[in-house]
Amino acid sequence: MSSKPDVLAVAKLHPFYQTALASLYTVHDRTHVTDPDAFADLAPRIVGVAGTGEASVPSSLLSQLPNAKVVSVFGVGYDGVDVPAAIAHGIPVTHTPDVLTDDVADLAMGLVLSVGRAIPQADQFVRAGRWPAGPIALARKVSGARMGIVGLGRIGKAIAQRAKAFGMSIAYTARSEKPDSGFIFYPTAAALAAEVDFLVAITPGGAGTLHLINAEVLQALGPRGFLINVARASVVDETALIAALQNGTIAGAGLDVFANEPQVPEALWSLPNVVLTPHMASATTETRQAMADLAFANMQAGINGQPLRSPVPECIGMGAGSQGH
Ligand code: NAP
Ligand code: 8YV
């Protein structure tokens, strides 16, 4: 048995988080999946669970961890964690909001510019030596265009700020209207899509937003409209999206998240009117370090029974130590 307390990593962790954890804990990398027999002996010793935004922490796993004191997610999204089950087991869940907001908003705007101005396609045009043979096709003006944001939370508001600087008009949908935002509210994604040129999805994933952007919404966005998804793949009906891109129902898409990532279907990567990034919206050195610091602080606090730095909203007030964020 190791002298350091045992922590279970339920996903491949970013090295910044992995290294910080390893300074105080013995980190078991997905033992519950790779070696279930060894995990049966290990499970009662696990005091903390380390995950990522996409990692699966089901009720069946939590029920095998009688001494777990915290689930610390490296990411703001935690749709893979069964939070009601964690609460039922008395295990608070934490995440890393705010520290990644700027980066995700930056990438959203990067995708808006990339799809609108066809920047990756232009790069290929030059590299392939096609410039001498003729001018590149005209692109879509971004400044002054109409931006629609699906989910006006921390990141949605940061995207709006950036879009304002581009002279874009801003409208949004969310669960509730935000009168103080000064932006136009539409009660549904379809109503919003009908009024905008760039529709940006930035809600949480999970059952509450499953296929919020479906064939009807894409139809409403129309043949001059672009979809940007920096939220979760589950928010968009990927089959309907591929059909809409193939038949010109919408003009194009910028996608950071995929249904079966890291696998991306050929139907998507073979299309000329999409820009694809590998779930990298928070992937800068600065932000990944800040996420690791916060996730590690939450892990330590949870294991030591101290106030949690950033519990998920459902877990605020759980245990003696939680203080919210
Ligand atoms: P947040 O502050 O909680 O904002 C979420 C927003 O989504 C809120 O405005 C909320 O509406 C809205 N929303 C929730 N359910 C909805 C529904 N059914 N219909 C319409 N709107 C709904 O979260 P955040 O910090 O901005 O992060 C948002 C999400 O971005 C994360 O959960 C994560 O999935 C994703 N993300 C992705 C990456 C990436 O690498 N691609 C990185 C970071 C985050 P109300 O305000 O009315 O409640
Ligand atoms: C991370 C994310 O890439 O914060 C989130 O919800 O999806 C991203 O910031 C992810 O959590 C790390 O795998």
Short mmCIF file of C-alpha atoms and ligand atoms in Angstrom, two decimals:
data_model
loop_
_atom_site.label_atom_id
_atom_site.label_comp_id
_atom_site.label_asym_id
_atom_site.label_seq_id
_atom_site.Cartn_x
_atom_site.Cartn_y
_atom_site.Cartn_z
CA MET A 1 0.00 0.00 0.00
CA SER A 2 1.33 3.49 -0.84
CA SER A 3 1.95 6.10 1.86
CA LYS A 4 0.15 8.84 -0.06
CA PRO A 5 -3.67 8.95 -0.09
CA ASP A 6 -5.20 7.35 -3.20
CA VAL A 7 -7.02 9.31 -5.89
CA LEU A 8 -8.78 7.82 -8.92
CA ALA A 9 -8.40 9.56 -12.29
CA VAL A 10 -11.49 8.72 -14.35
CA ALA A 11 -10.05 10.21 -17.55
CA LYS A 12 -6.66 10.98 -19.06
CA LEU A 13 -5.71 14.07 -17.06
CA HIS A 14 -3.93 17.13 -18.34
CA PRO A 15 -0.24 16.94 -17.22
CA PHE A 16 -0.56 20.15 -15.14
CA TYR A 17 -3.34 18.57 -13.07
CA GLN A 18 -1.71 15.13 -13.04
CA THR A 19 1.61 16.54 -11.79
CA ALA A 20 0.00 18.62 -9.07
CA LEU A 21 -2.03 15.64 -7.85
CA ALA A 22 1.00 13.34 -7.90
CA SER A 23 2.83 15.68 -5.51
CA LEU A 24 0.43 14.71 -2.71
CA TYR A 25 -1.49 11.65 -3.86
CA THR A 26 -1.06 8.30 -5.55
CA VAL A 27 -3.03 8.76 -8.75
CA HIS A 28 -4.61 5.61 -10.18
CA ASP A 29 -5.20 6.12 -13.89
CA ARG A 30 -8.60 4.65 -14.83
CA THR A 31 -7.99 1.46 -12.84
CA HIS A 32 -11.77 0.94 -12.63
CA VAL A 33 -11.73 0.40 -16.41
CA THR A 34 -8.31 -1.12 -17.06
CA ASP A 35 -8.14 -3.55 -14.11
CA PRO A 36 -11.49 -4.14 -12.39
CA ASP A 37 -10.04 -6.89 -10.16
CA ALA A 38 -7.34 -4.59 -8.77
CA PHE A 39 -9.96 -1.84 -8.47
CA ALA A 40 -12.09 -3.98 -6.15
CA ASP A 41 -9.23 -3.87 -3.60
CA LEU A 42 -8.35 -0.25 -4.31
CA ALA A 43 -11.85 1.29 -4.25
CA PRO A 44 -12.27 1.57 -0.45
CA ARG A 45 -8.98 3.52 -0.24
CA ILE A 46 -9.97 6.14 -2.84
CA VAL A 47 -10.45 9.53 -1.16
CA GLY A 48 -10.87 11.68 -4.26
CA VAL A 49 -11.95 11.40 -7.89
CA ALA A 50 -10.26 13.50 -10.58
CA GLY A 51 -12.07 14.06 -13.87
CA THR A 52 -12.34 16.25 -16.94
CA GLY A 53 -15.28 18.10 -18.42
CA GLU A 54 -16.28 15.06 -20.47
CA ALA A 55 -15.40 12.30 -17.99
CA SER A 56 -18.01 9.79 -16.94
CA VAL A 57 -18.64 9.44 -13.20
CA PRO A 58 -21.75 7.27 -12.98
CA SER A 59 -23.69 6.28 -9.89
CA SER A 60 -22.34 2.71 -10.20
CA LEU A 61 -18.77 4.01 -9.72
CA LEU A 62 -19.63 6.35 -6.86
CA SER A 63 -21.33 3.53 -4.98
CA GLN A 64 -18.02 1.62 -4.97
CA LEU A 65 -16.19 4.52 -3.25
CA PRO A 66 -17.29 4.60 0.41
CA ASN A 67 -14.45 6.93 1.44
CA ALA A 68 -14.42 9.38 -1.49
CA LYS A 69 -14.71 12.95 -0.25
CA VAL A 70 -14.78 14.92 -3.48
CA VAL A 71 -15.06 14.71 -7.28
CA SER A 72 -12.83 17.45 -8.71
CA VAL A 73 -13.48 18.15 -12.39
CA PHE A 74 -10.83 19.89 -14.52
CA GLY A 75 -13.32 21.85 -16.61
CA VAL A 76 -16.42 23.98 -16.12
CA GLY A 77 -18.78 21.45 -17.75
CA TYR A 78 -19.56 18.41 -15.63
CA ASP A 79 -22.29 16.72 -17.65
CA GLY A 80 -20.54 13.33 -17.33
CA VAL A 81 -20.89 13.35 -13.54
CA ASP A 82 -24.07 11.94 -12.00
CA VAL A 83 -24.42 14.85 -9.58
CA PRO A 84 -27.64 13.67 -7.88
CA ALA A 85 -25.92 10.32 -7.16
CA ALA A 86 -22.81 12.11 -5.85
CA ILE A 87 -24.99 14.21 -3.53
CA ALA A 88 -26.83 11.06 -2.40
CA HIS A 89 -23.44 9.55 -1.53
CA GLY A 90 -22.41 12.75 0.28
CA ILE A 91 -19.63 13.45 -2.21
CA PRO A 92 -19.47 17.09 -3.40
CA VAL A 93 -18.56 17.83 -7.02
CA THR A 94 -16.33 20.76 -7.97
CA HIS A 95 -15.45 22.34 -11.33
CA THR A 96 -13.31 25.17 -12.77
CA PRO A 97 -15.58 28.06 -13.84
CA ASP A 98 -14.40 31.59 -14.74
CA VAL A 99 -10.69 30.83 -15.23
CA LEU A 100 -11.37 29.54 -18.76
CA THR A 101 -14.09 32.00 -19.80
CA ASP A 102 -11.82 34.33 -21.81
CA ASP A 103 -10.17 31.51 -23.75
CA VAL A 104 -13.43 29.84 -24.73
CA ALA A 105 -14.91 33.18 -25.82
CA ASP A 106 -11.73 33.90 -27.80
CA LEU A 107 -11.99 30.57 -29.62
CA ALA A 108 -15.69 31.14 -30.34
CA MET A 109 -14.82 34.44 -32.01
CA GLY A 110 -11.91 32.75 -33.76
CA LEU A 111 -14.32 30.23 -35.25
CA VAL A 112 -16.76 33.00 -36.23
CA LEU A 113 -13.95 34.73 -38.13
CA SER A 114 -12.59 31.46 -39.50
CA VAL A 115 -15.88 30.29 -41.00
CA GLY A 116 -17.10 33.74 -42.03
CA ARG A 117 -13.87 34.79 -43.74
CA ALA A 118 -12.90 31.21 -44.72
CA ILE A 119 -9.42 31.66 -43.23
CA PRO A 120 -8.38 27.96 -43.10
CA GLN A 121 -9.65 27.51 -46.67
CA ALA A 122 -7.65 30.57 -47.74
CA ASP A 123 -4.54 29.15 -46.10
CA GLN A 124 -5.02 25.93 -48.09
CA PHE A 125 -5.58 28.00 -51.26
CA VAL A 126 -2.16 29.63 -50.87
CA ARG A 127 -0.34 26.47 -49.77
CA ALA A 128 -1.77 24.47 -52.69
CA GLY A 129 -0.44 27.05 -55.17
CA ARG A 130 -3.94 27.99 -56.40
CA TRP A 131 -3.47 31.77 -55.97
CA PRO A 132 -1.85 32.43 -59.40
CA ALA A 133 -4.74 30.68 -61.15
CA GLY A 134 -7.41 32.99 -59.94
CA PRO A 135 -8.90 35.01 -57.09
CA ILE A 136 -10.23 33.26 -54.04
CA ALA A 137 -14.02 33.11 -53.64
CA LEU A 138 -15.55 36.01 -51.74
CA ALA A 139 -16.26 35.38 -48.07
CA ARG A 140 -18.83 36.65 -45.57
CA LYS A 141 -18.46 40.00 -43.77
CA VAL A 142 -18.29 39.49 -40.00
CA SER A 143 -18.19 43.09 -38.68
CA GLY A 144 -21.75 44.36 -38.33
CA ALA A 145 -23.31 40.91 -38.78
CA ARG A 146 -26.00 39.52 -36.46
CA MET A 147 -24.75 37.29 -33.62
CA GLY A 148 -27.08 34.86 -31.80
CA ILE A 149 -25.87 33.27 -28.56
CA VAL A 150 -27.49 30.09 -27.23
CA GLY A 151 -26.69 30.28 -23.49
CA LEU A 152 -25.93 33.74 -22.07
CA GLY A 153 -23.91 32.56 -19.04
CA ARG A 154 -20.33 33.37 -18.09
CA ILE A 155 -18.89 32.43 -21.48
CA GLY A 156 -21.89 33.57 -23.52
CA LYS A 157 -21.56 37.08 -22.03
CA ALA A 158 -17.83 37.12 -22.79
CA ILE A 159 -18.59 36.17 -26.41
CA ALA A 160 -21.15 38.99 -26.55
CA GLN A 161 -18.54 41.49 -25.33
CA ARG A 162 -16.17 40.45 -28.08
CA ALA A 163 -18.91 40.47 -30.74
CA LYS A 164 -19.88 44.02 -29.69
CA ALA A 165 -16.33 45.13 -30.44
CA PHE A 166 -16.91 43.84 -33.98
CA GLY A 167 -20.01 46.02 -34.29
CA MET A 168 -22.26 42.96 -34.31
CA SER A 169 -25.84 43.08 -33.06
CA ILE A 170 -26.44 40.56 -30.29
CA ALA A 171 -29.45 38.43 -29.47
CA TYR A 172 -29.66 35.34 -27.29
CA THR A 173 -31.71 32.55 -25.84
CA ALA A 174 -31.32 31.02 -22.38
CA ARG A 175 -33.59 29.40 -19.81
CA SER A 176 -34.48 32.83 -18.47
CA GLU A 177 -34.44 36.33 -19.95
CA LYS A 178 -31.63 38.67 -18.78
CA PRO A 179 -33.21 42.15 -19.01
CA ASP A 180 -30.04 43.82 -17.70
CA SER A 181 -27.95 42.47 -20.58
CA GLY A 182 -29.42 44.94 -23.06
CA PHE A 183 -29.50 42.17 -25.69
CA ILE A 184 -32.59 40.90 -27.49
CA PHE A 185 -34.06 37.72 -25.96
CA TYR A 186 -35.75 34.98 -27.97
CA PRO A 187 -37.53 32.22 -26.06
CA THR A 188 -36.39 29.41 -28.37
CA ALA A 189 -33.27 28.54 -30.34
CA ALA A 190 -35.36 28.38 -33.54
CA ALA A 191 -36.76 31.90 -33.06
CA LEU A 192 -33.22 33.18 -32.39
CA ALA A 193 -31.69 31.32 -35.36
CA ALA A 194 -34.18 32.93 -37.76
CA GLU A 195 -32.86 36.40 -36.84
CA VAL A 196 -29.07 35.90 -36.91
CA ASP A 197 -26.11 35.23 -39.21
CA PHE A 198 -23.85 33.48 -36.68
CA LEU A 199 -25.48 31.17 -34.10
CA VAL A 200 -23.09 30.24 -31.25
CA ALA A 201 -23.93 27.37 -28.88
CA ILE A 202 -22.46 27.78 -25.38
CA THR A 203 -24.77 25.98 -22.93
CA PRO A 204 -23.90 23.04 -20.68
CA GLY A 205 -24.37 19.56 -22.13
CA GLY A 206 -26.55 16.83 -20.64
CA ALA A 207 -30.22 15.92 -20.81
CA GLY A 208 -31.50 19.50 -20.42
CA THR A 209 -29.91 20.68 -23.67
CA LEU A 210 -29.90 17.47 -25.72
CA HIS A 211 -30.29 18.39 -29.42
CA LEU A 212 -31.37 21.93 -28.52
CA ILE A 213 -30.04 22.73 -32.01
CA ASN A 214 -31.92 20.38 -34.32
CA ALA A 215 -33.05 20.27 -37.94
CA GLU A 216 -35.72 22.91 -37.31
CA VAL A 217 -33.19 25.35 -35.82
CA LEU A 218 -30.77 24.78 -38.71
CA GLN A 219 -33.59 25.36 -41.20
CA ALA A 220 -34.34 28.65 -39.41
CA LEU A 221 -30.66 29.68 -39.52
CA GLY A 222 -30.83 29.36 -43.26
CA PRO A 223 -28.48 29.15 -46.25
CA ARG A 224 -26.47 32.27 -45.29
CA GLY A 225 -26.20 31.31 -41.63
CA PHE A 226 -23.25 29.74 -39.76
CA LEU A 227 -23.35 27.53 -36.66
CA ILE A 228 -20.54 27.62 -34.07
CA ASN A 229 -20.50 24.94 -31.36
CA VAL A 230 -18.06 25.42 -28.46
CA ALA A 231 -20.45 23.87 -25.91
CA ARG A 232 -20.93 20.10 -26.01
CA ALA A 233 -21.63 17.91 -29.03
CA SER A 234 -24.87 16.71 -27.42
CA VAL A 235 -26.33 20.22 -27.74
CA VAL A 236 -26.42 19.80 -31.54
CA ASP A 237 -28.05 16.96 -33.50
CA GLU A 238 -24.87 16.03 -35.40
CA THR A 239 -26.74 13.95 -37.98
CA ALA A 240 -29.06 16.85 -38.76
CA LEU A 241 -26.06 19.19 -38.87
CA ILE A 242 -24.19 17.04 -41.39
CA ALA A 243 -27.28 16.90 -43.59
CA ALA A 244 -27.73 20.69 -43.33
CA LEU A 245 -24.08 21.27 -44.29
CA GLN A 246 -24.24 18.81 -47.18
CA ASN A 247 -27.42 20.18 -48.75
CA GLY A 248 -26.82 23.90 -48.16
CA THR A 249 -29.51 24.35 -45.53
CA ILE A 250 -26.86 26.39 -43.68
CA ALA A 251 -23.73 28.07 -45.04
CA GLY A 252 -21.16 26.46 -42.76
CA ALA A 253 -20.07 25.54 -39.25
CA GLY A 254 -17.21 25.95 -36.81
CA LEU A 255 -17.03 23.03 -34.40
CA ASP A 256 -14.85 22.40 -31.34
CA VAL A 257 -16.85 19.44 -29.98
CA PHE A 258 -17.98 16.16 -31.54
CA ALA A 259 -20.35 13.34 -30.66
CA ASN A 260 -17.67 10.63 -30.65
CA GLU A 261 -14.54 12.71 -30.01
CA PRO A 262 -11.66 12.31 -30.61
CA GLN A 263 -13.15 10.53 -33.63
CA VAL A 264 -14.62 12.96 -36.16
CA PRO A 265 -16.81 11.46 -38.89
CA GLU A 266 -15.53 11.68 -42.46
CA ALA A 267 -18.87 13.20 -43.38
CA LEU A 268 -17.73 16.27 -41.43
CA TRP A 269 -14.02 16.51 -42.20
CA SER A 270 -14.56 15.98 -45.91
CA LEU A 271 -16.86 19.01 -46.15
CA PRO A 272 -15.35 22.26 -47.46
CA ASN A 273 -17.63 24.56 -45.44
CA VAL A 274 -16.62 23.53 -41.92
CA VAL A 275 -13.76 24.53 -39.62
CA LEU A 276 -12.86 21.88 -37.06
CA THR A 277 -10.84 22.21 -33.83
CA PRO A 278 -10.02 19.38 -31.39
CA HIS A 279 -11.97 20.43 -28.25
CA MET A 280 -9.33 23.04 -27.54
CA ALA A 281 -11.33 26.08 -26.45
CA SER A 282 -9.54 26.25 -23.07
CA ALA A 283 -6.24 24.89 -24.34
CA THR A 284 -3.73 27.64 -23.65
CA THR A 285 -0.81 27.23 -21.28
CA GLU A 286 -2.06 30.02 -19.03
CA THR A 287 -5.61 28.76 -18.74
CA ARG A 288 -4.80 25.07 -18.40
CA GLN A 289 -2.43 26.02 -15.54
CA ALA A 290 -5.18 28.07 -13.86
CA MET A 291 -7.64 25.18 -14.31
CA ALA A 292 -5.13 22.73 -12.85
CA ASP A 293 -4.45 25.01 -9.87
CA LEU A 294 -8.17 25.36 -9.15
CA ALA A 295 -8.97 21.66 -9.65
CA PHE A 296 -6.04 20.71 -7.39
CA ALA A 297 -7.12 23.23 -4.72
CA ASN A 298 -10.61 21.73 -4.80
CA MET A 299 -9.21 18.21 -4.50
CA GLN A 300 -7.07 19.14 -1.49
CA ALA A 301 -9.90 21.04 0.18
CA GLY A 302 -12.36 18.19 -0.33
CA ILE A 303 -9.98 15.55 1.00
CA ASN A 304 -8.98 17.71 3.99
CA GLY A 305 -12.55 18.74 4.84
CA GLN A 306 -11.82 22.41 4.12
CA PRO A 307 -14.01 24.93 2.23
CA LEU A 308 -14.29 24.04 -1.45
CA ARG A 309 -13.08 26.71 -3.87
CA SER A 310 -15.65 26.13 -6.60
CA PRO A 311 -18.33 23.51 -5.99
CA VAL A 312 -20.86 23.03 -8.80
CA PRO A 313 -24.07 24.98 -8.06
CA GLU A 314 -25.96 21.86 -6.95
CA CYS A 315 -23.29 21.15 -4.29
CA ILE A 316 -22.95 24.63 -2.81
CA GLY A 317 -23.39 24.32 0.94
CA MET A 318 -22.66 20.59 0.98
CA GLY A 319 -20.53 19.44 3.89
CA ALA A 320 -19.02 21.59 6.61
CA GLY A 321 -16.55 23.18 4.26
CA SER A 322 -18.39 24.33 1.12
CA GLN A 323 -18.43 28.08 0.55
CA GLY A 324 -19.58 28.43 -3.05
CA HIS A 325 -18.01 30.61 -5.74
P1 NAP B 1 -22.91 29.03 -17.31
O1 NAP B 1 -22.37 30.33 -16.80
O2 NAP B 1 -23.58 28.11 -16.36
O3 NAP B 1 -23.90 29.37 -18.53
C1 NAP B 1 -24.72 28.43 -19.11
C2 NAP B 1 -25.80 29.14 -19.91
O4 NAP B 1 -26.56 28.14 -20.61
C3 NAP B 1 -26.79 29.91 -19.04
O5 NAP B 1 -27.06 31.16 -19.63
C4 NAP B 1 -28.04 29.04 -19.07
O6 NAP B 1 -29.27 29.75 -18.99
C5 NAP B 1 -27.92 28.42 -20.44
N1 NAP B 1 -28.74 27.22 -20.54
C6 NAP B 1 -28.74 26.13 -19.74
N2 NAP B 1 -29.68 25.25 -20.14
C7 NAP B 1 -30.28 25.80 -21.20
C8 NAP B 1 -31.34 25.40 -22.05
N3 NAP B 1 -31.97 24.22 -21.86
N4 NAP B 1 -31.72 26.23 -23.05
C9 NAP B 1 -31.09 27.41 -23.25
N5 NAP B 1 -30.09 27.84 -22.48
C10 NAP B 1 -29.68 27.06 -21.47
O7 NAP B 1 -21.76 28.17 -17.97
P2 NAP B 1 -20.42 28.66 -18.72
O8 NAP B 1 -19.33 28.84 -17.75
O9 NAP B 1 -20.78 29.81 -19.61
O10 NAP B 1 -20.09 27.34 -19.59
C11 NAP B 1 -21.03 26.85 -20.51
C12 NAP B 1 -20.63 25.51 -21.08
O11 NAP B 1 -19.59 25.66 -22.04
C13 NAP B 1 -20.05 24.48 -20.12
O12 NAP B 1 -21.03 23.85 -19.34
C14 NAP B 1 -19.34 23.52 -21.07
O13 NAP B 1 -20.24 22.50 -21.48
C15 NAP B 1 -18.99 24.40 -22.27
N6 NAP B 1 -17.54 24.57 -22.37
C16 NAP B 1 -16.88 24.04 -23.44
C17 NAP B 1 -15.51 24.20 -23.54
C18 NAP B 1 -14.73 23.65 -24.70
O14 NAP B 1 -13.56 23.30 -24.52
N7 NAP B 1 -15.30 23.59 -25.89
C19 NAP B 1 -14.80 24.88 -22.55
C20 NAP B 1 -15.50 25.41 -21.49
C21 NAP B 1 -16.88 25.26 -21.41
P3 NAP B 1 -29.73 30.56 -17.68
O15 NAP B 1 -28.71 31.65 -17.53
O16 NAP B 1 -31.06 31.09 -18.02
O17 NAP B 1 -29.69 29.58 -16.57
C1 8YV B 2 -11.75 21.11 -21.24
C2 8YV B 2 -14.26 21.79 -21.21
O1 8YV B 2 -11.17 20.93 -22.51
O2 8YV B 2 -14.36 23.17 -19.33
C3 8YV B 2 -14.97 22.39 -20.05
O3 8YV B 2 -16.15 22.09 -19.88
O4 8YV B 2 -14.84 21.10 -21.99
C4 8YV B 2 -12.83 22.11 -21.45
O5 8YV B 2 -12.40 23.24 -20.80
C5 8YV B 2 -12.00 19.81 -20.62
O6 8YV B 2 -12.70 19.83 -19.44
C6 8YV B 2 -10.68 19.08 -20.37
O7 8YV B 2 -10.77 17.85 -20.87
#
